[in-house]
Short mmCIF file of C-alpha atoms in Angstrom, two decimals:
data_model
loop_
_atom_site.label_atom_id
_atom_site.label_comp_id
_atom_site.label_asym_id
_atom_site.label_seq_id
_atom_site.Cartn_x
_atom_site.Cartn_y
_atom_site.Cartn_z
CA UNK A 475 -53.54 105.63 -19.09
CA UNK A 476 -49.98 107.29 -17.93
CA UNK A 477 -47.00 106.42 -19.06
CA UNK A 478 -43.67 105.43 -18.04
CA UNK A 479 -42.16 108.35 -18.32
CA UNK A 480 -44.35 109.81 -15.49
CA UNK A 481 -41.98 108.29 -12.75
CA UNK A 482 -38.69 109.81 -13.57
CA UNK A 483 -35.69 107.61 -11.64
CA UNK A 484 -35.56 108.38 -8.30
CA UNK A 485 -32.29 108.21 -5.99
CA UNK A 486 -32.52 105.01 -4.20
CA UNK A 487 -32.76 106.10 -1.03
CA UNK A 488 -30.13 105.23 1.21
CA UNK A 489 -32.62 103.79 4.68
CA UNK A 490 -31.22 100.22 4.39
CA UNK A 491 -34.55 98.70 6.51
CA UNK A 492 -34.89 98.20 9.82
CA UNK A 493 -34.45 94.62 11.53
CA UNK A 494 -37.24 92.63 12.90
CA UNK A 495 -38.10 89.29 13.99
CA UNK A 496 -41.36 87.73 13.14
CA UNK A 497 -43.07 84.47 15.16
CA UNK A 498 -45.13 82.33 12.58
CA UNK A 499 -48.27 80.44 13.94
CA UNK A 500 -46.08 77.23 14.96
CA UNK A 501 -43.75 79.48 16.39
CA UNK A 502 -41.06 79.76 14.29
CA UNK A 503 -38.56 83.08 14.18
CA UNK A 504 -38.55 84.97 11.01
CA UNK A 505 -35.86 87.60 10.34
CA UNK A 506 -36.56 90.53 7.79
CA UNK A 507 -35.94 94.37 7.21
CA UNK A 508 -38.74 97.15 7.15
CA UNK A 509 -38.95 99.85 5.03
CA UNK A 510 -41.50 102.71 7.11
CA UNK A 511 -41.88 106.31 6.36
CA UNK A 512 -42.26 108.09 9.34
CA UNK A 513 -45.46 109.73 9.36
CA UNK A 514 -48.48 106.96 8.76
CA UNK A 515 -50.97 107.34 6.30
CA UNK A 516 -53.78 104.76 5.83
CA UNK A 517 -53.69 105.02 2.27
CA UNK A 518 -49.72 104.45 1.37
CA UNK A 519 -49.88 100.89 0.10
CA UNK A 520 -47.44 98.63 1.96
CA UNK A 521 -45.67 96.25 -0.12
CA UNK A 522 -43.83 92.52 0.95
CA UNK A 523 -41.57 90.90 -1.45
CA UNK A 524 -41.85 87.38 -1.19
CA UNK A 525 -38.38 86.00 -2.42
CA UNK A 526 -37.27 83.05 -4.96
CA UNK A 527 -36.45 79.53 -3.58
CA UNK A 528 -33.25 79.85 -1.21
CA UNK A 529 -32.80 83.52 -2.33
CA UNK A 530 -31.57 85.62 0.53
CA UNK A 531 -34.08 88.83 1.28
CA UNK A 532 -31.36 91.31 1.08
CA UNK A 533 -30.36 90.05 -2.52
CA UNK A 534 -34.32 92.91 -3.14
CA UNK A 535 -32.51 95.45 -0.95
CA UNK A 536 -31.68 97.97 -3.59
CA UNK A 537 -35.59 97.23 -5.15
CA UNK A 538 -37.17 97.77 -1.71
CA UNK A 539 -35.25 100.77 -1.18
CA UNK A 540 -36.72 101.99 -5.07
CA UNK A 541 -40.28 101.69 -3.98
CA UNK A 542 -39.86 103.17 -0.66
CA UNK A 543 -38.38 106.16 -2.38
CA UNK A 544 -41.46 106.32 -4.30
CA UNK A 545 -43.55 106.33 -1.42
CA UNK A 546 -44.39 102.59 -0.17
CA UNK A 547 -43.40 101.20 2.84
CA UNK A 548 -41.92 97.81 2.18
CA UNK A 549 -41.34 94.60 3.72
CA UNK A 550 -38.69 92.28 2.91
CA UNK A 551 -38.04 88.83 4.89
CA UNK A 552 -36.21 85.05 4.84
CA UNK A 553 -38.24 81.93 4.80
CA UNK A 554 -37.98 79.22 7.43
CA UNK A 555 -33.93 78.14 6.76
CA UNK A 556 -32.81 80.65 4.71
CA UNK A 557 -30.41 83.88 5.40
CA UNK A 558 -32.08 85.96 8.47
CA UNK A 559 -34.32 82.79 9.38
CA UNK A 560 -31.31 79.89 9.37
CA UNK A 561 -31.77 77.69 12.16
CA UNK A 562 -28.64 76.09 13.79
CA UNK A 563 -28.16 73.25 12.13
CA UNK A 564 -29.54 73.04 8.38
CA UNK A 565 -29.73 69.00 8.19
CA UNK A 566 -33.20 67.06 8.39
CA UNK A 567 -34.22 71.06 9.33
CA UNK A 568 -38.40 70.54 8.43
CA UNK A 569 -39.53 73.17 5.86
CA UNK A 570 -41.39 73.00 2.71
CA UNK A 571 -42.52 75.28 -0.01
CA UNK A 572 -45.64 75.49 1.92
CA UNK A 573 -44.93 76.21 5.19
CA UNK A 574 -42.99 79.30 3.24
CA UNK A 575 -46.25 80.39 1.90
CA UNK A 576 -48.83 79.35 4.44
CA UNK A 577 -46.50 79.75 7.62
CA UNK A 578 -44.22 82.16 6.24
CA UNK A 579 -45.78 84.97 4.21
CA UNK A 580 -49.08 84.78 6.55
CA UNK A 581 -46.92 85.45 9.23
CA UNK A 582 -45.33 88.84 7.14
CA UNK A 583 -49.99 89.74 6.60
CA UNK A 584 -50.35 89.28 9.94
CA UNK A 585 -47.32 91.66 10.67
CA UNK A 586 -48.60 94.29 8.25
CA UNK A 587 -52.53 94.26 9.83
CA UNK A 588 -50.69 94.68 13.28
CA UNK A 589 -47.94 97.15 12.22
CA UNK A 590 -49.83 99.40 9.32
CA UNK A 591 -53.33 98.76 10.43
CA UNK A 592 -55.86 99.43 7.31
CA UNK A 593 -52.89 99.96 4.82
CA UNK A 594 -53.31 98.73 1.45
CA UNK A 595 -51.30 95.52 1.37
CA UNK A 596 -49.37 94.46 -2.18
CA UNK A 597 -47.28 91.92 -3.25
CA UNK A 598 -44.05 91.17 -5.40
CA UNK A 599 -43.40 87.72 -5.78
CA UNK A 600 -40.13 86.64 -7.82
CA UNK A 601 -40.19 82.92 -8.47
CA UNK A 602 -41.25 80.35 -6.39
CA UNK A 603 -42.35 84.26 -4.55
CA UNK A 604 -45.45 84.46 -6.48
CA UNK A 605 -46.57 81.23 -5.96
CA UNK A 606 -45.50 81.62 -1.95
CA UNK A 607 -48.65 85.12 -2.51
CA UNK A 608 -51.60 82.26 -3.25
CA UNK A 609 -50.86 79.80 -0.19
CA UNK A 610 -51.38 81.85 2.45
CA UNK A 611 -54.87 81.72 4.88
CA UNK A 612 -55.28 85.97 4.30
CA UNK A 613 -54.16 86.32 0.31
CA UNK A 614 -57.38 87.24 0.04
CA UNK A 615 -56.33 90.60 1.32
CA UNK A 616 -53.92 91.73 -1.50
CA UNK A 617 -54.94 94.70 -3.07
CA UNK A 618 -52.40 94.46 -6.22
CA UNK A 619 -49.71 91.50 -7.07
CA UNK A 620 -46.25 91.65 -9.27
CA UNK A 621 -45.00 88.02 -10.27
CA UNK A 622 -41.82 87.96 -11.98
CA UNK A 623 -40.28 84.62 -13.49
CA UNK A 624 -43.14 83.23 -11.29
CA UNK A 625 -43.89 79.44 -11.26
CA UNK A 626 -43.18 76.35 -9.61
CA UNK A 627 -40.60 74.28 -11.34
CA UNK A 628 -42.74 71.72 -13.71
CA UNK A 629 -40.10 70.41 -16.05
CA UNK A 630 -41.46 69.71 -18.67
CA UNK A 631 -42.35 73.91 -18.44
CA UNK A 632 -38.77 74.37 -18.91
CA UNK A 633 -37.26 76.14 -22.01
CA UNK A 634 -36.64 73.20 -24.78
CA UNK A 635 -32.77 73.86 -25.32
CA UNK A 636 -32.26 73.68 -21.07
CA UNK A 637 -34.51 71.29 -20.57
CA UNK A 638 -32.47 67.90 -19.76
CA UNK A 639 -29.70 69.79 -18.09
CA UNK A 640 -31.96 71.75 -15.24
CA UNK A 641 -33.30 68.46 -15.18
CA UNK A 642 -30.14 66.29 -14.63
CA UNK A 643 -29.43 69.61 -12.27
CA UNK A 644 -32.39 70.35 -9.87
CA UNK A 645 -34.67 66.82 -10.22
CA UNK A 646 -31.28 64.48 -10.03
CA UNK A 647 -28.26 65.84 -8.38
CA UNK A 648 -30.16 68.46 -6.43
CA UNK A 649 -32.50 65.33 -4.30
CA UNK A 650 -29.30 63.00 -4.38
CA UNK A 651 -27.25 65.54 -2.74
CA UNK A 652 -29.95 66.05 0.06
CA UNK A 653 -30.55 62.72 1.36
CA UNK A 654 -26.57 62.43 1.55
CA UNK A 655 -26.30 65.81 3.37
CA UNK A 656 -29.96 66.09 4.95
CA UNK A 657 -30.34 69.54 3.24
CA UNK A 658 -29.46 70.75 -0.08
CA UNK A 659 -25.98 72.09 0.09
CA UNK A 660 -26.27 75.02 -2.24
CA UNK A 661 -24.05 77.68 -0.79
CA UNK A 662 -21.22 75.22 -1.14
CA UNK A 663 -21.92 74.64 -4.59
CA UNK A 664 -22.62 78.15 -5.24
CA UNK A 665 -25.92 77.30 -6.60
CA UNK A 666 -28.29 78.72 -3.87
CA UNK A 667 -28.57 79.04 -0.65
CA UNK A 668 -28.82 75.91 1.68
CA UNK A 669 -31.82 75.02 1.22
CA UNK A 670 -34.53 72.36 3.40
CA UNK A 671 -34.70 68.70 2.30
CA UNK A 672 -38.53 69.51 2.24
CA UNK A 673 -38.16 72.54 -0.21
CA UNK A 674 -36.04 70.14 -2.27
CA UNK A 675 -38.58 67.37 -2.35
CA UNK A 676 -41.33 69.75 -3.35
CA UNK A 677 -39.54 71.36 -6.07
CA UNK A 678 -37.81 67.91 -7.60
CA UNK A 679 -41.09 66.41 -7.60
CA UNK A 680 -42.23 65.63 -11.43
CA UNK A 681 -45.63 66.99 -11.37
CA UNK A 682 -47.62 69.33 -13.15
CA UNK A 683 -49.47 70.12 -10.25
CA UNK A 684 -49.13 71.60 -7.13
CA UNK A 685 -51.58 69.85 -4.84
CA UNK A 686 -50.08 66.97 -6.02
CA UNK A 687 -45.84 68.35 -4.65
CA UNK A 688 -45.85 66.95 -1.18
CA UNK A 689 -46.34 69.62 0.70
CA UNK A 690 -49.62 70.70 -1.52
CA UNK A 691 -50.93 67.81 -1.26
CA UNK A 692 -51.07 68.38 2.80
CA UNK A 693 -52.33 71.54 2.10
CA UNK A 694 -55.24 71.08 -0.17
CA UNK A 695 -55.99 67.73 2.02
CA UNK A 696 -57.16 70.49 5.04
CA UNK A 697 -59.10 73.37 3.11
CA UNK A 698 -58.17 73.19 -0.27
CA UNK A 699 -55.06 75.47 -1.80
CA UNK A 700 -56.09 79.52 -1.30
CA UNK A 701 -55.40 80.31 -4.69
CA UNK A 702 -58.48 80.75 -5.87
CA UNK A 703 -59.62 83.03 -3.28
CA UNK A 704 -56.93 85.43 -4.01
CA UNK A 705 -58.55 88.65 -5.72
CA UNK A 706 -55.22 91.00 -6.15
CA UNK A 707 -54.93 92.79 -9.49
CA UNK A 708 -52.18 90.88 -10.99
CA UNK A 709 -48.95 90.96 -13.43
CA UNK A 710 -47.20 88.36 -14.27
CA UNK A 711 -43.74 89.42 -15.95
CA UNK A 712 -41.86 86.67 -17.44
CA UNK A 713 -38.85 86.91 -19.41
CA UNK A 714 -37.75 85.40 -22.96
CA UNK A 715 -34.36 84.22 -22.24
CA UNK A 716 -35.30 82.62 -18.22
CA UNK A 717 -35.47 79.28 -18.62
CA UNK A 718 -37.44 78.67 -16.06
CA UNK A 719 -40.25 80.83 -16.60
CA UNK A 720 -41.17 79.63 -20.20
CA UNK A 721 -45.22 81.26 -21.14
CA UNK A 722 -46.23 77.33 -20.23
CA UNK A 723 -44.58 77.78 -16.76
CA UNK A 724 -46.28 80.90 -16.51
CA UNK A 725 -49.47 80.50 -17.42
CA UNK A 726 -49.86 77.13 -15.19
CA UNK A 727 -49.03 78.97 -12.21
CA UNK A 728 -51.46 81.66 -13.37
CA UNK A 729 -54.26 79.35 -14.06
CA UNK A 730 -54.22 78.86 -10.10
CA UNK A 731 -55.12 82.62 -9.39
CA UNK A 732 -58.92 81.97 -10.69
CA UNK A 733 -60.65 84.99 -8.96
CA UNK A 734 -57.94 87.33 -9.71
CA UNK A 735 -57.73 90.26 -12.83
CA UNK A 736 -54.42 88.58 -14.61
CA UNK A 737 -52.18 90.17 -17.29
CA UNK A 738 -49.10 88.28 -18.91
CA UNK A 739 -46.32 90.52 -19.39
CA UNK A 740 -43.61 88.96 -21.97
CA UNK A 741 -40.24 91.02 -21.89
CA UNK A 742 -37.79 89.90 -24.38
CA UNK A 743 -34.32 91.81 -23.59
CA UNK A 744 -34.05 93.17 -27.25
CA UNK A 745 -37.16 94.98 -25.58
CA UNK A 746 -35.02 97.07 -23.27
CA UNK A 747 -31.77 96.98 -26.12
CA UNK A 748 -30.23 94.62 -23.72
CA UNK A 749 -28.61 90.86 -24.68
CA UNK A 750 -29.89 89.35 -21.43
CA UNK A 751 -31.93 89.42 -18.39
CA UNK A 752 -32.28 85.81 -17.37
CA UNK A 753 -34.47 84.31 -14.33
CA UNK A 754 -32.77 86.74 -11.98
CA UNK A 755 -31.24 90.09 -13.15
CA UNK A 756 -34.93 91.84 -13.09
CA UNK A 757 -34.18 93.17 -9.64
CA UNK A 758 -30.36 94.00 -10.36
CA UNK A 759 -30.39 98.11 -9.92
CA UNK A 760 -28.86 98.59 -13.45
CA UNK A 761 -32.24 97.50 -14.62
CA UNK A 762 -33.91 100.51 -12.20
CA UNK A 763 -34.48 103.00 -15.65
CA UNK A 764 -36.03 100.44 -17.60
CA UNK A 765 -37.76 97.57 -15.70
CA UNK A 766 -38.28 98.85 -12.34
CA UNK A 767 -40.60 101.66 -13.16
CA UNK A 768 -43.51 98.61 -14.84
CA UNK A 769 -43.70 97.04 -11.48
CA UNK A 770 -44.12 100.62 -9.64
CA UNK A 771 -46.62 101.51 -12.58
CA UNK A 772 -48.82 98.14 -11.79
CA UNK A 773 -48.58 98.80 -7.73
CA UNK A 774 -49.64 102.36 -8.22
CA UNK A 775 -52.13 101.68 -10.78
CA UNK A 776 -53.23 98.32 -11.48
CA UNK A 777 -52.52 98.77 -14.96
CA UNK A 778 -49.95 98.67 -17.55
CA UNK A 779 -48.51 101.84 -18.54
CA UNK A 780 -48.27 103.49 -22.38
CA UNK A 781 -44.97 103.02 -23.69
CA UNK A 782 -44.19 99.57 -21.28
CA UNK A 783 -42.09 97.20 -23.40
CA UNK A 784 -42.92 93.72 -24.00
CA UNK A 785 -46.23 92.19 -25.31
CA UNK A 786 -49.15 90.85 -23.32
CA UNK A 787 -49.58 87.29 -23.84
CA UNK A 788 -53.66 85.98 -24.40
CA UNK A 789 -54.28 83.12 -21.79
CA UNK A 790 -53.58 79.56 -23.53
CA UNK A 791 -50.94 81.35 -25.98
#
């Protein structure tokens, strides 16, 4: 096993991705950046990053830019009604979590089988992200997946000392707002991004389960949910101090990924002699020294290296 210190920080390079457009299988227009050395090579692994709920793409820009310096082309890319892929007019605009995932990211495989034929395809899902990785018809081509603060909002998963006020936030206000406004105004608020009435209901929705969120409940009504058919290597990092991505939260999603090699990674930010990391700051680029290089370890390995802070958790911990 290698260790962390055998990927010294590289300058992030300074290619900012390339603009494309995508068409989904109902026909929707995707917008996204590309990250593509110039000579191809069937064995550089390509890697899409599969954003958190109404998280612009360009927000993993700088993390993108990391791993193409180390050698991986890279895709990054709005869902349906977010950033590059806003439509018009946001209000009673029809998008759920699964169309993100089924619709969404299968449109991004489809892409990379067209545009980097017999690459090695990879994943790194933050949030709602990794979830998005086990919904679509082709997961089962993922070579390697890294999850970071990945679930799908179960509230009762939520850390004890937040719990009531994410509640009161994102289950109350968040649904009350959106059948006032048609959408979730989030920008506004300076919460999120705008964000689909559909996304909303699927995320407010007060079940453990995610056949049982609307849109999953479509889904696993036609074929049953992909998950399980999903065979990636995969590392889920969670952090101590996100509130939303408590080891419960964690693990549920997790439990979903049946025929898949999982690890639990548990970072707390004494870990990395910092005071906080939250739900979000794992892809800020002061964190490129010390967090960065676990994710590139995992892609380029499908293993954790010697030396990687945190502590694995044991399934059911």
């Amino acid at each position: 096993m290698s260790s962390l210190e055998a990927f010294p920080a590289l300058p992030v390079a300074s290619n900012s991705g390339h603009a494309f457009r995508e068409t989904t299988a109902d026909g929707y227009s995707l917008g996204g950046f590309c990250w593509r050395h110039q000579v191809p090579a069937p064995t550089r692994p390509l890697v899409i990053i599969n954003a958190a709920t109404s998280v612009r793409c360009s927000y993993y820009a700088r993390f993108a830019q990391y791993l193409f310096a180390h050698g991986f082309d890279v895709i990054t890319y709005d869902y349906r009604g977010i950033g590059e892929s806003r439509p018009a007019s946001m209000r009673h605009f029809k998008a759920s979590w699964t169309d993100w995932g089924a619709l969404d990211f299968e449109a991004m495989l489809q892409r990379a089988r067209r545009e980097f034929p017999g690459q090695p395809i990879d994943v790194v899902g933050h949030s709602f992200g990794g979830c998005a990785a086990g919904l679509a018809p082709s997961a089962d081509q993922l070579r390697r997946l890294v999850t970071v603060g990945a679930q799908f909002a179960y509230w009762r998963d939520y850390a004890a000392d937040s719990r009531w006020q994410l509640f009161g936030k994102w289950h109350v206000l968040m649904p009350l707002l959106t059948r006032v406004f048609g959408y979730f105004p989030g920008k506004r608020l300076g919460w999120l991004e705008d964000t689909p009435a559909g996304v909303v209901q699927d995320w407010s929705t007060r079940t453990a389960s995610y056949e049982h969120r609307p849109s999953g409940r479509a889904l696993n009504g036609l074929n049953g949910l992909p998950f399980a058919r999903v065979k990636a290597q995969t590392l889920a990092i969670s952090l101590t101090d996100d509130p939303f991505g408590t080891v419960a939260a964690i693990e549920r999603l997790l439990g979903y990924f049946q025929a898949s090699e999982r690890s639990h990674l548990r970072i707390a930010p004494g870990d990395i002699a910092e005071n906080r990391i939250g739900h979000f700051a794992f892809f800020h680029s002061r964190f490129q020294p010390r967090l960065w290089p676990i994710a590139l370890h995992w892609l380029r390995h499908g293993q954790l290296a010697e030396g990687t802070p945190g502590r694995l958790i044991r399934p059911g911990a």
